Amino acid sequence: MNIFVFETSLEASQYAYDLVAKALESGASTFGLATGSTPEELYSIIRDSDLDFTDAKAVNLDEYYGLPADNDQSYAYFMKKHLFDAKPFAQTHIPNGTATDVEKEIEDYNTILSENPVDLQILGIGSNGHIGFNEQGSPFDSKTRLVDLTDETIQANKRNFESEADVPKKAFSMGIGSILESKQIVLMAFGENKAKAVKETVHGEVTPNVPASVLKNHSNTVILLDKAAASQLDPS
Ligand code: PGA
């Protein structure tokens, strides 16, 4: 994995944008997308750009279970607001948070992923090292499934909800096995609260206890950090 440290998250996001633009120019047709605060600057740069995704497809990592697409905390809503309304794609795919037949939703999403191999996957990382909603202990060969969010994730995400009780306790998440199938992975991490997870990912062993550590097994992963997220890394 290649690690780049930038002065600011904006500079890192600009670098991520350049990777997305290069992939699009080289014929990438499917982009794996993430939500959360981390990719917001990247999406803002894309919105202001002349990149054209009308022939491309998007598959998202995850969605809260129980939230309809028009709920302003759903990831479907986030993607429309931050990217899709300004930059239409030929197809966009996000798990349906209100699916009543959970098994069918999972099967359908895995079919979508196998029919649309991801060329470039954008990833954030949780303060506990999760990628997507693949929490600690997630098998490295996992596919899409309904997962229980850990308390750490619920605590981290409650800032977006009126109260902790409103944070969904489950989510559909693309599995780690599917993430690893992406041709290129661009993980971004910003801020002091990600520094420990970044250190464990980069310097620690490859272990399900730190889901992002599995990216060491992927041949084309780039990690883009701001100074704060890189602050616990060995400078060498
Ligand atoms: P954040 O979330 O971008 O809002 O920090 C990242 C994650 O939990 O994967």
XYZ file of N, CA and C and ligand atoms in Angstrom:
717
model
N 0.840 -1.201 0.000
C 0.000 0.000 0.000
C 0.877 1.254 0.000
N 0.451 2.227 -0.758
C 1.195 3.486 -0.849
C 0.524 4.520 0.032
N 1.322 5.173 0.856
C 0.766 6.136 1.826
C 1.264 7.532 1.500
N 0.340 8.462 1.423
C 0.702 9.860 1.176
C 0.124 10.719 2.299
N 0.955 11.595 2.818
C 0.501 12.475 3.908
C 0.462 13.911 3.382
N -0.659 14.562 3.605
C -0.860 15.933 3.126
C -1.043 16.877 4.311
N -0.772 18.132 4.047
C -0.939 19.153 5.081
C -2.406 19.208 5.539
N -3.309 19.135 4.601
C -4.734 19.284 4.922
C -5.561 18.200 4.226
N -6.764 18.021 4.746
C -7.680 17.054 4.118
C -8.077 17.524 2.717
N -8.097 18.832 2.521
C -8.465 19.343 1.193
C -7.421 18.941 0.146
N -6.142 19.045 0.529
C -5.084 18.632 -0.415
C -5.164 17.130 -0.685
N -5.452 16.357 0.348
C -5.588 14.905 0.154
C -6.777 14.603 -0.759
N -7.857 15.366 -0.566
C -9.057 15.146 -1.382
C -8.799 15.528 -2.833
N -7.973 16.558 -3.030
C -7.612 16.952 -4.396
C -6.831 15.822 -5.069
N -5.956 15.173 -4.297
C -5.187 14.040 -4.839
C -6.138 12.881 -5.184
N -7.101 12.645 -4.296
C -8.089 11.584 -4.552
C -8.877 11.908 -5.820
N -9.228 13.188 -5.969
C -9.940 13.617 -7.180
C -9.109 13.290 -8.418
N -7.812 13.587 -8.370
C -6.954 13.316 -9.525
C -6.961 11.819 -9.873
N -6.976 10.975 -8.835
C -7.025 9.522 -9.088
C -8.353 9.124 -9.739
N -9.438 9.732 -9.262
C -10.759 9.441 -9.849
C -10.788 9.905 -11.313
N -10.272 11.118 -11.552
C -10.282 11.662 -12.919
C -9.449 10.784 -13.851
N -8.290 10.350 -13.358
C -7.413 9.503 -14.165
C -8.107 8.164 -14.462
N -8.759 7.605 -13.470
C -9.450 6.325 -13.678
C -10.556 6.486 -14.724
N -11.301 7.579 -14.602
C -12.399 7.819 -15.551
C -11.851 7.961 -16.975
N -10.773 8.728 -17.108
C -10.142 8.905 -18.432
C -9.651 7.578 -18.995
N -9.201 6.695 -18.099
C -8.661 5.405 -18.555
C -9.749 4.366 -18.787
N -11.013 4.783 -18.675
C -12.103 3.877 -19.021
C -12.764 3.179 -17.853
N -12.461 3.590 -16.625
C -13.144 2.985 -15.474
C -14.645 3.201 -15.622
N -15.406 2.152 -15.384
C -16.852 2.301 -15.569
C -17.622 2.177 -14.262
N -17.011 1.595 -13.237
C -17.742 1.417 -11.984
C -16.926 1.945 -10.806
N -17.561 2.836 -10.071
C -16.904 3.448 -8.919
C -17.598 2.968 -7.644
N -16.789 2.503 -6.695
C -17.317 2.132 -5.392
C -17.248 3.367 -4.508
N -18.378 3.755 -3.948
C -18.418 5.031 -3.225
C -18.729 4.837 -1.747
N -18.283 5.825 -0.983
C -18.432 5.790 0.469
C -19.178 7.040 0.926
N -19.729 6.966 2.115
C -20.388 8.129 2.718
C -19.583 8.545 3.954
N -20.148 9.442 4.743
C -19.443 9.922 5.936
C -18.788 11.254 5.639
N -18.177 11.807 6.665
C -17.585 13.140 6.489
C -16.317 13.088 5.635
N -15.624 11.950 5.632
C -14.331 11.875 4.952
C -14.399 12.225 3.460
N -15.324 11.662 2.693
C -15.302 11.957 1.254
C -16.027 13.250 0.858
N -16.510 14.025 1.837
C -17.313 15.196 1.475
C -16.532 16.198 0.616
N -15.252 16.420 0.979
C -14.477 17.386 0.166
C -14.198 16.836 -1.227
N -13.933 15.544 -1.304
C -13.741 14.933 -2.627
C -14.992 15.136 -3.482
N -16.172 14.860 -2.904
C -17.401 15.000 -3.688
C -17.641 16.466 -4.066
N -17.263 17.365 -3.195
C -17.418 18.784 -3.519
C -16.527 19.157 -4.713
N -15.296 18.653 -4.710
C -14.386 18.941 -5.831
C -14.951 18.326 -7.121
N -15.484 17.117 -7.015
C -16.068 16.477 -8.208
C -17.266 17.290 -8.709
N -18.116 17.745 -7.776
C -19.302 18.520 -8.175
C -18.908 19.764 -8.965
N -17.780 20.373 -8.549
C -17.340 21.612 -9.200
C -16.515 21.350 -10.456
N -16.295 20.093 -10.766
C -15.437 19.750 -11.904
C -16.276 19.532 -13.158
N -15.561 19.276 -14.272
C -16.316 18.934 -15.482
C -16.314 17.425 -15.744
N -15.985 16.644 -14.731
C -16.029 15.187 -14.935
C -17.454 14.764 -15.278
N -17.543 13.805 -16.189
C -18.849 13.347 -16.661
C -19.002 11.860 -16.323
N -19.957 11.544 -15.458
C -20.162 10.155 -15.025
C -21.413 9.546 -15.679
N -21.917 10.195 -16.735
C -23.203 9.721 -17.265
C -23.116 8.333 -17.898
N -21.889 7.879 -18.184
C -21.754 6.494 -18.683
C -21.247 5.556 -17.593
N -21.065 6.071 -16.380
C -20.456 5.261 -15.316
C -21.521 4.752 -14.336
N -21.110 3.792 -13.549
C -22.010 3.240 -12.525
C -21.400 3.461 -11.145
N -22.256 3.560 -10.158
C -21.786 3.715 -8.769
C -22.396 2.612 -7.914
N -21.565 2.011 -7.100
C -22.074 1.070 -6.086
C -21.583 1.557 -4.732
N -22.493 1.680 -3.804
C -22.103 2.198 -2.485
C -21.813 1.074 -1.501
N -21.022 1.432 -0.514
C -20.573 0.442 0.470
C -21.681 -0.060 1.383
N -22.566 0.854 1.786
C -23.441 0.450 2.889
C -24.651 1.365 3.010
N -25.578 0.926 3.842
C -26.781 1.716 4.138
C -27.320 1.290 5.494
N -27.787 2.258 6.248
C -28.418 1.951 7.533
C -29.675 1.108 7.308
N -29.829 0.112 8.152
C -31.023 -0.724 8.092
C -32.160 -0.007 8.807
N -33.258 0.140 8.102
C -34.431 0.768 8.713
C -34.678 2.183 8.229
N -33.698 2.793 7.549
C -33.915 4.161 7.076
C -34.319 4.158 5.600
N -35.448 4.814 5.297
C -35.828 4.931 3.887
C -34.918 5.925 3.162
N -34.859 5.810 1.840
C -33.939 6.637 1.040
C -34.207 8.129 1.220
N -35.447 8.508 1.584
C -35.728 9.941 1.718
C -35.474 10.455 3.138
N -35.007 9.600 4.030
C -34.608 10.066 5.369
C -33.269 10.794 5.233
N -33.170 11.965 5.831
C -31.958 12.764 5.566
C -30.703 12.188 6.224
N -30.827 11.122 7.007
C -29.641 10.442 7.537
C -29.294 9.181 6.755
N -30.137 8.859 5.765
C -29.811 7.653 4.992
C -28.644 7.957 4.066
N -27.925 6.899 3.702
C -26.792 7.099 2.805
C -27.262 7.339 1.366
N -28.463 6.879 1.042
C -29.026 7.204 -0.274
C -29.230 8.720 -0.378
N -29.738 9.314 0.695
C -29.966 10.767 0.738
C -28.629 11.507 0.655
N -27.648 11.033 1.429
C -26.313 11.640 1.429
C -25.735 11.668 0.010
N -25.841 10.543 -0.680
C -25.217 10.468 -2.007
C -25.904 11.398 -2.998
N -27.235 11.486 -2.906
C -27.950 12.415 -3.792
C -27.483 13.845 -3.529
N -27.438 14.181 -2.241
C -27.091 15.554 -1.852
C -25.644 15.908 -2.220
N -24.732 14.995 -1.953
C -23.317 15.338 -2.119
C -22.775 15.051 -3.501
N -23.461 14.195 -4.267
C -22.884 13.851 -5.568
C -23.905 13.645 -6.687
N -24.863 12.757 -6.484
C -25.647 12.302 -7.630
C -26.550 13.377 -8.229
N -27.073 14.293 -7.413
C -27.928 15.339 -7.991
C -27.125 16.217 -8.944
N -25.864 16.476 -8.587
C -25.016 17.336 -9.427
C -24.338 16.548 -10.530
N -24.015 15.298 -10.258
C -23.267 14.462 -11.214
C -24.021 13.153 -11.429
N -24.941 13.147 -12.380
C -25.698 11.910 -12.593
C -24.819 10.776 -13.122
N -25.081 9.588 -12.646
C -24.432 8.369 -13.130
C -25.468 7.586 -13.957
N -24.973 6.700 -14.822
C -25.897 5.857 -15.597
C -26.704 4.972 -14.652
N -26.038 4.452 -13.628
C -26.721 3.631 -12.618
C -26.105 3.938 -11.260
N -26.937 3.969 -10.237
C -26.409 4.060 -8.871
C -27.039 2.937 -8.048
N -26.234 2.313 -7.231
C -26.721 1.199 -6.411
C -26.340 1.415 -4.945
N -27.343 1.347 -4.091
C -27.148 1.411 -2.640
C -28.124 0.397 -2.056
N -27.714 -0.369 -1.061
C -28.697 -1.300 -0.473
C -29.943 -0.540 -0.009
N -31.080 -1.212 -0.123
C -32.349 -0.613 0.279
C -32.542 -0.826 1.782
N -32.401 0.260 2.536
C -32.463 0.174 4.002
C -33.796 -0.314 4.528
N -34.846 -0.245 3.718
C -36.164 -0.676 4.206
C -36.616 -1.987 3.554
N -35.660 -2.707 2.986
C -36.021 -3.991 2.375
C -36.688 -4.879 3.428
N -37.803 -5.482 3.060
C -38.472 -6.363 4.025
C -37.924 -7.786 3.900
N -37.523 -8.143 2.686
C -36.901 -9.462 2.496
C -35.383 -9.268 2.520
N -34.838 -9.376 3.721
C -33.412 -9.077 3.922
C -32.526 -10.006 3.091
N -32.859 -11.292 3.099
C -32.023 -12.255 2.366
C -32.001 -11.937 0.878
N -33.154 -11.540 0.341
C -33.214 -11.212 -1.092
C -32.417 -9.935 -1.386
N -32.524 -8.968 -0.499
C -31.766 -7.720 -0.684
C -30.261 -8.018 -0.727
N -29.827 -8.886 0.161
C -28.407 -9.248 0.224
C -27.988 -9.973 -1.056
N -28.815 -10.914 -1.455
C -28.499 -11.687 -2.673
C -28.459 -10.751 -3.888
N -29.445 -9.863 -3.969
C -29.498 -8.933 -5.111
C -28.267 -8.017 -5.114
N -27.856 -7.570 -3.939
C -26.706 -6.646 -3.917
C -25.424 -7.376 -4.305
N -25.306 -8.614 -3.850
C -24.123 -9.387 -4.258
C -24.121 -9.647 -5.756
N -25.304 -9.823 -6.346
C -25.381 -10.000 -7.804
C -24.948 -8.709 -8.506
N -25.425 -7.572 -8.001
C -25.023 -6.278 -8.577
C -23.504 -6.137 -8.532
N -22.913 -6.512 -7.399
C -21.457 -6.365 -7.253
C -20.711 -7.317 -8.189
N -21.236 -8.522 -8.347
C -20.493 -9.443 -9.223
C -20.663 -9.060 -10.688
N -21.776 -8.413 -11.024
C -21.978 -7.998 -12.426
C -21.291 -6.670 -12.736
N -20.901 -5.947 -11.699
C -20.281 -4.628 -11.897
C -18.980 -4.549 -11.107
N -17.923 -5.188 -11.614
C -16.667 -5.142 -10.863
C -16.202 -3.698 -10.674
N -15.809 -3.388 -9.473
C -15.450 -2.008 -9.142
C -14.036 -1.696 -9.647
N -13.927 -0.595 -10.354
C -12.613 -0.164 -10.853
C -11.874 0.629 -9.790
N -12.578 1.501 -9.109
C -11.932 2.317 -8.071
C -12.891 2.434 -6.896
N -12.413 2.040 -5.730
C -13.233 2.082 -4.513
C -12.736 3.184 -3.588
N -13.620 4.098 -3.239
C -13.310 5.111 -2.226
C -13.664 4.530 -0.855
N -12.753 4.688 0.090
C -13.007 4.180 1.444
C -12.663 5.230 2.488
N -13.444 5.262 3.555
C -13.039 5.934 4.786
C -12.607 4.841 5.756
N -12.357 5.218 6.966
C -12.009 4.219 7.995
C -12.654 4.676 9.298
N -13.172 3.737 10.056
C -13.734 4.093 11.363
C -12.619 4.245 12.383
N -12.919 4.905 13.478
C -11.898 5.039 14.535
C -11.559 3.666 15.121
N -12.408 2.662 14.870
C -12.109 1.289 15.307
C -11.499 0.460 14.178
N -11.180 1.107 13.062
C -10.537 0.397 11.950
C -11.506 -0.229 10.968
N -12.811 0.040 11.128
C -13.744 -0.595 10.190
C -13.651 0.031 8.804
N -14.004 -0.755 7.794
C -14.142 -0.244 6.423
C -15.532 -0.647 5.945
N -16.246 0.304 5.320
C -17.680 0.096 5.175
C -18.204 -0.036 6.594
N -19.188 -0.922 6.773
C -19.602 -1.225 8.154
C -19.096 -2.613 8.538
N -17.930 -2.957 8.024
C -17.298 -4.213 8.419
C -16.545 -3.962 9.717
N -17.224 -4.306 10.802
C -16.676 -4.026 12.117
C -15.606 -5.053 12.486
N -14.975 -4.838 13.635
C -13.911 -5.757 14.069
C -14.425 -7.195 14.105
N -13.612 -8.102 13.594
C -13.998 -9.513 13.563
C -14.639 -9.938 12.252
N -14.929 -8.970 11.370
C -15.552 -9.337 10.085
C -14.606 -10.226 9.293
N -15.117 -11.331 8.752
C -14.244 -12.207 7.959
C -13.736 -11.495 6.701
N -12.509 -11.796 6.341
C -11.912 -11.146 5.175
C -12.554 -11.577 3.854
N -13.299 -12.693 3.893
C -13.954 -13.120 2.643
C -15.451 -12.792 2.660
N -15.864 -11.906 3.571
C -17.297 -11.635 3.701
C -17.859 -10.931 2.479
N -19.137 -11.216 2.219
C -19.908 -10.550 1.170
C -20.944 -9.649 1.851
N -21.826 -9.092 1.045
C -22.859 -8.210 1.610
C -23.666 -8.948 2.680
N -23.907 -8.254 3.762
C -24.717 -8.849 4.821
C -25.261 -7.747 5.724
N -26.174 -8.160 6.614
C -26.722 -7.234 7.603
C -25.839 -7.339 8.831
N -25.269 -6.223 9.270
C -24.321 -6.281 10.384
C -24.851 -5.478 11.572
N -24.410 -5.849 12.745
C -24.695 -5.073 13.965
C -23.600 -4.023 14.109
N -23.991 -2.782 14.286
C -22.988 -1.731 14.477
C -22.430 -1.820 15.900
N -21.143 -1.593 16.027
C -20.550 -1.622 17.363
C -20.901 -0.328 18.097
N -20.732 -0.369 19.397
C -21.026 0.819 20.197
C -20.137 1.989 19.764
N -18.881 1.687 19.418
C -17.958 2.756 19.002
C -18.471 3.452 17.735
N -18.992 2.659 16.813
C -19.537 3.242 15.578
C -20.789 4.052 15.878
N -21.647 3.514 16.743
C -22.875 4.244 17.106
C -22.507 5.578 17.770
N -21.521 5.528 18.656
C -21.081 6.768 19.321
C -20.523 7.760 18.296
N -19.728 7.233 17.335
C -19.106 8.122 16.343
C -20.154 8.744 15.425
N -21.215 8.004 15.151
C -22.181 8.482 14.160
C -23.356 9.235 14.769
N -23.460 9.231 16.094
C -24.633 9.868 16.711
C -24.643 11.377 16.494
N -23.459 11.942 16.144
C -23.404 13.382 15.897
C -24.372 13.818 14.787
N -24.706 12.876 13.928
C -25.590 13.220 12.809
C -27.071 13.035 13.134
N -27.364 12.490 14.312
C -28.749 12.190 14.670
C -29.167 13.047 15.861
N -30.485 13.147 16.053
C -30.963 13.968 17.180
C -30.543 13.377 18.510
N -30.583 12.056 18.605
C -30.145 11.417 19.847
C -29.539 10.064 19.516
N -28.812 9.522 20.477
C -28.163 8.229 20.256
C -29.197 7.150 19.934
N -30.377 7.285 20.558
C -31.426 6.281 20.348
C -31.892 6.243 18.895
N -31.679 7.347 18.174
C -32.115 7.399 16.771
C -31.126 6.730 15.815
N -29.909 6.451 16.293
C -28.912 5.854 15.386
C -29.308 4.402 15.132
N -29.464 4.026 13.852
C -29.794 2.621 13.594
C -28.718 1.707 14.176
N -29.125 0.525 14.592
C -28.190 -0.403 15.228
C -27.654 -1.447 14.248
N -28.235 -1.444 13.062
C -27.811 -2.406 12.043
C -27.648 -1.692 10.716
N -26.889 -2.324 9.832
C -26.717 -1.764 8.484
C -26.436 -2.887 7.507
N -26.793 -2.644 6.258
C -26.314 -3.509 5.187
C -24.911 -3.027 4.844
N -23.982 -3.952 4.715
C -22.639 -3.544 4.310
C -22.082 -4.487 3.270
N -21.462 -3.905 2.256
C -20.649 -4.697 1.346
C -19.595 -5.396 2.204
N -19.246 -6.615 1.872
C -18.266 -7.338 2.688
C -16.832 -6.990 2.328
N -15.934 -7.427 3.184
C -14.512 -7.165 2.935
C -14.049 -7.901 1.675
N -14.576 -9.109 1.466
C -14.198 -9.866 0.261
C -14.523 -9.089 -0.995
N -15.687 -8.427 -1.006
C -16.084 -7.643 -2.192
C -15.210 -6.399 -2.323
N -14.903 -5.751 -1.218
C -14.048 -4.550 -1.273
C -12.699 -4.910 -1.884
N -12.167 -6.074 -1.492
C -10.837 -6.478 -1.980
C -10.841 -6.798 -3.468
N -12.033 -7.031 -4.038
C -12.091 -7.325 -5.476
C -11.938 -6.076 -6.333
N -12.028 -4.905 -5.712
C -11.868 -3.662 -6.478
C -10.454 -3.581 -7.058
N -10.363 -3.082 -8.307
C -9.033 -2.998 -8.936
C -8.132 -2.014 -8.199
N -8.706 -0.912 -7.780
C -7.919 0.106 -7.073
C -8.718 0.570 -5.855
N -8.028 0.778 -4.749
C -8.694 1.236 -3.522
C -8.021 2.526 -3.060
N -8.827 3.528 -2.778
C -8.311 4.802 -2.278
C -8.942 5.034 -0.906
N -8.149 4.835 0.134
C -8.652 5.046 1.501
C -8.190 6.414 1.982
N -9.122 7.176 2.499
C -8.781 8.496 3.057
C -9.076 8.482 4.558
N -8.227 9.149 5.307
C -8.477 9.280 6.755
C -7.993 10.649 7.204
N -8.871 11.349 7.891
C -8.554 12.710 8.319
C -8.858 12.875 9.803
N -7.976 13.572 10.476
C -8.255 13.952 11.865
C -7.590 13.034 12.875
N -7.356 13.622 14.014
C -6.678 12.956 15.131
C -7.395 11.672 15.562
N -8.726 11.677 15.481
C -9.453 10.497 15.989
C -9.291 9.271 15.091
N -8.643 9.445 13.949
C -8.368 8.284 13.085
C -6.917 7.808 13.224
N -6.098 8.558 13.993
C -4.655 8.290 14.016
C -4.323 6.880 14.524
N -5.052 6.424 15.543
C -4.750 5.102 16.103
C -5.124 4.003 15.095
N -6.283 4.129 14.495
C -6.709 3.122 13.505
C -5.747 3.098 12.320
N -5.261 4.279 11.931
C -4.305 4.352 10.814
C -3.000 3.671 11.211
N -2.544 3.947 12.420
C -1.293 3.326 12.885
C -1.436 1.799 12.903
N -2.542 1.320 13.447
C -2.732 -0.137 13.531
C -2.859 -0.756 12.138
N -3.468 -0.012 11.218
C -3.611 -0.507 9.846
C -2.259 -0.610 9.164
N -1.456 0.422 9.337
C -0.186 0.505 8.603
C 0.909 -0.322 9.282
N 1.015 -0.211 10.593
C 2.148 -0.843 11.291
C 1.797 -2.174 11.950
N 0.510 -2.442 12.135
C 0.132 -3.657 12.860
C 0.029 -4.868 11.942
N -0.296 -5.998 12.561
C -0.457 -7.222 11.765
C -1.795 -7.177 11.014
N -1.898 -8.021 10.005
C -3.156 -8.145 9.270
C -4.082 -9.020 10.108
N -5.127 -8.400 10.621
C -6.009 -9.121 11.545
C -7.442 -8.598 11.443
N -8.420 -9.494 11.562
C -9.823 -9.037 11.553
C -10.131 -8.060 12.679
N -9.257 -7.987 13.703
C -9.485 -7.005 14.779
C -9.312 -5.579 14.282
N -8.584 -5.437 13.177
C -8.422 -4.130 12.512
C -8.787 -4.360 11.047
N -10.082 -4.270 10.730
C -10.504 -4.662 9.376
C -9.691 -4.007 8.254
N -9.324 -2.726 8.404
C -8.591 -2.048 7.325
C -7.201 -2.643 7.096
N -6.692 -3.401 8.088
C -5.345 -3.967 7.921
C -5.279 -4.935 6.748
N -6.438 -5.463 6.341
C -6.461 -6.418 5.231
C -6.038 -5.750 3.916
N -6.090 -4.422 3.889
C -5.720 -3.716 2.645
C -4.248 -3.937 2.303
N -3.470 -4.387 3.285
C -2.072 -4.739 2.974
C -2.008 -5.914 2.003
N -3.076 -6.698 1.951
C -3.111 -7.850 1.041
C -3.590 -7.463 -0.354
N -3.917 -6.181 -0.543
C -4.445 -5.739 -1.845
C -3.314 -5.051 -2.612
N -3.219 -5.345 -3.898
C -2.020 -4.912 -4.634
C -2.067 -3.454 -5.094
N -3.217 -2.819 -5.024
C -3.296 -1.443 -5.538
C -4.130 -0.564 -4.608
N -3.580 -0.349 -3.425
C -4.269 0.495 -2.434
C -3.439 1.735 -2.141
N -4.103 2.865 -2.163
C -3.463 4.132 -1.831
C -4.136 4.664 -0.568
N -3.327 5.124 0.377
C -3.868 5.710 1.615
C -3.508 7.180 1.656
N -4.520 8.020 1.759
C -4.312 9.470 1.744
C -4.688 10.021 3.123
N -3.731 10.665 3.754
C -3.923 11.114 5.139
C -3.660 12.604 5.268
N -4.349 13.224 6.213
C -3.885 14.555 6.606
C -2.887 14.363 7.753
N -2.263 15.437 8.160
C -1.188 15.319 9.150
C -1.678 14.716 10.464
N -2.894 15.100 10.856
C -3.412 14.616 12.142
C -3.628 13.106 12.108
N -4.174 12.590 11.016
C -4.429 11.146 10.919
C -3.121 10.360 10.826
N -2.071 11.036 10.341
C -0.771 10.372 10.197
C 0.101 10.548 11.448
N -0.440 11.214 12.468
C 0.423 11.659 13.570
C 1.020 10.527 14.404
N 0.440 9.333 14.340
C 1.013 8.219 15.122
C 1.838 7.270 14.254
N 2.064 7.648 12.987
C 2.864 6.783 12.124
C 4.346 6.974 12.381
N 5.074 5.909 12.216
C 6.527 5.968 12.276
C 6.988 6.846 11.108
N 7.691 7.953 11.365
C 8.040 8.903 10.303
C 8.828 8.267 9.152
N 9.527 7.178 9.424
C 10.306 6.573 8.349
C 9.392 5.837 7.362
P -16.388 9.396 8.697
O -16.720 7.844 8.803
O -15.951 9.626 7.285
O -17.696 10.087 8.986
O -15.317 9.681 9.660
C -15.833 6.939 8.243
C -16.235 5.540 8.604
O -16.830 5.335 9.678
O -15.941 4.615 7.832
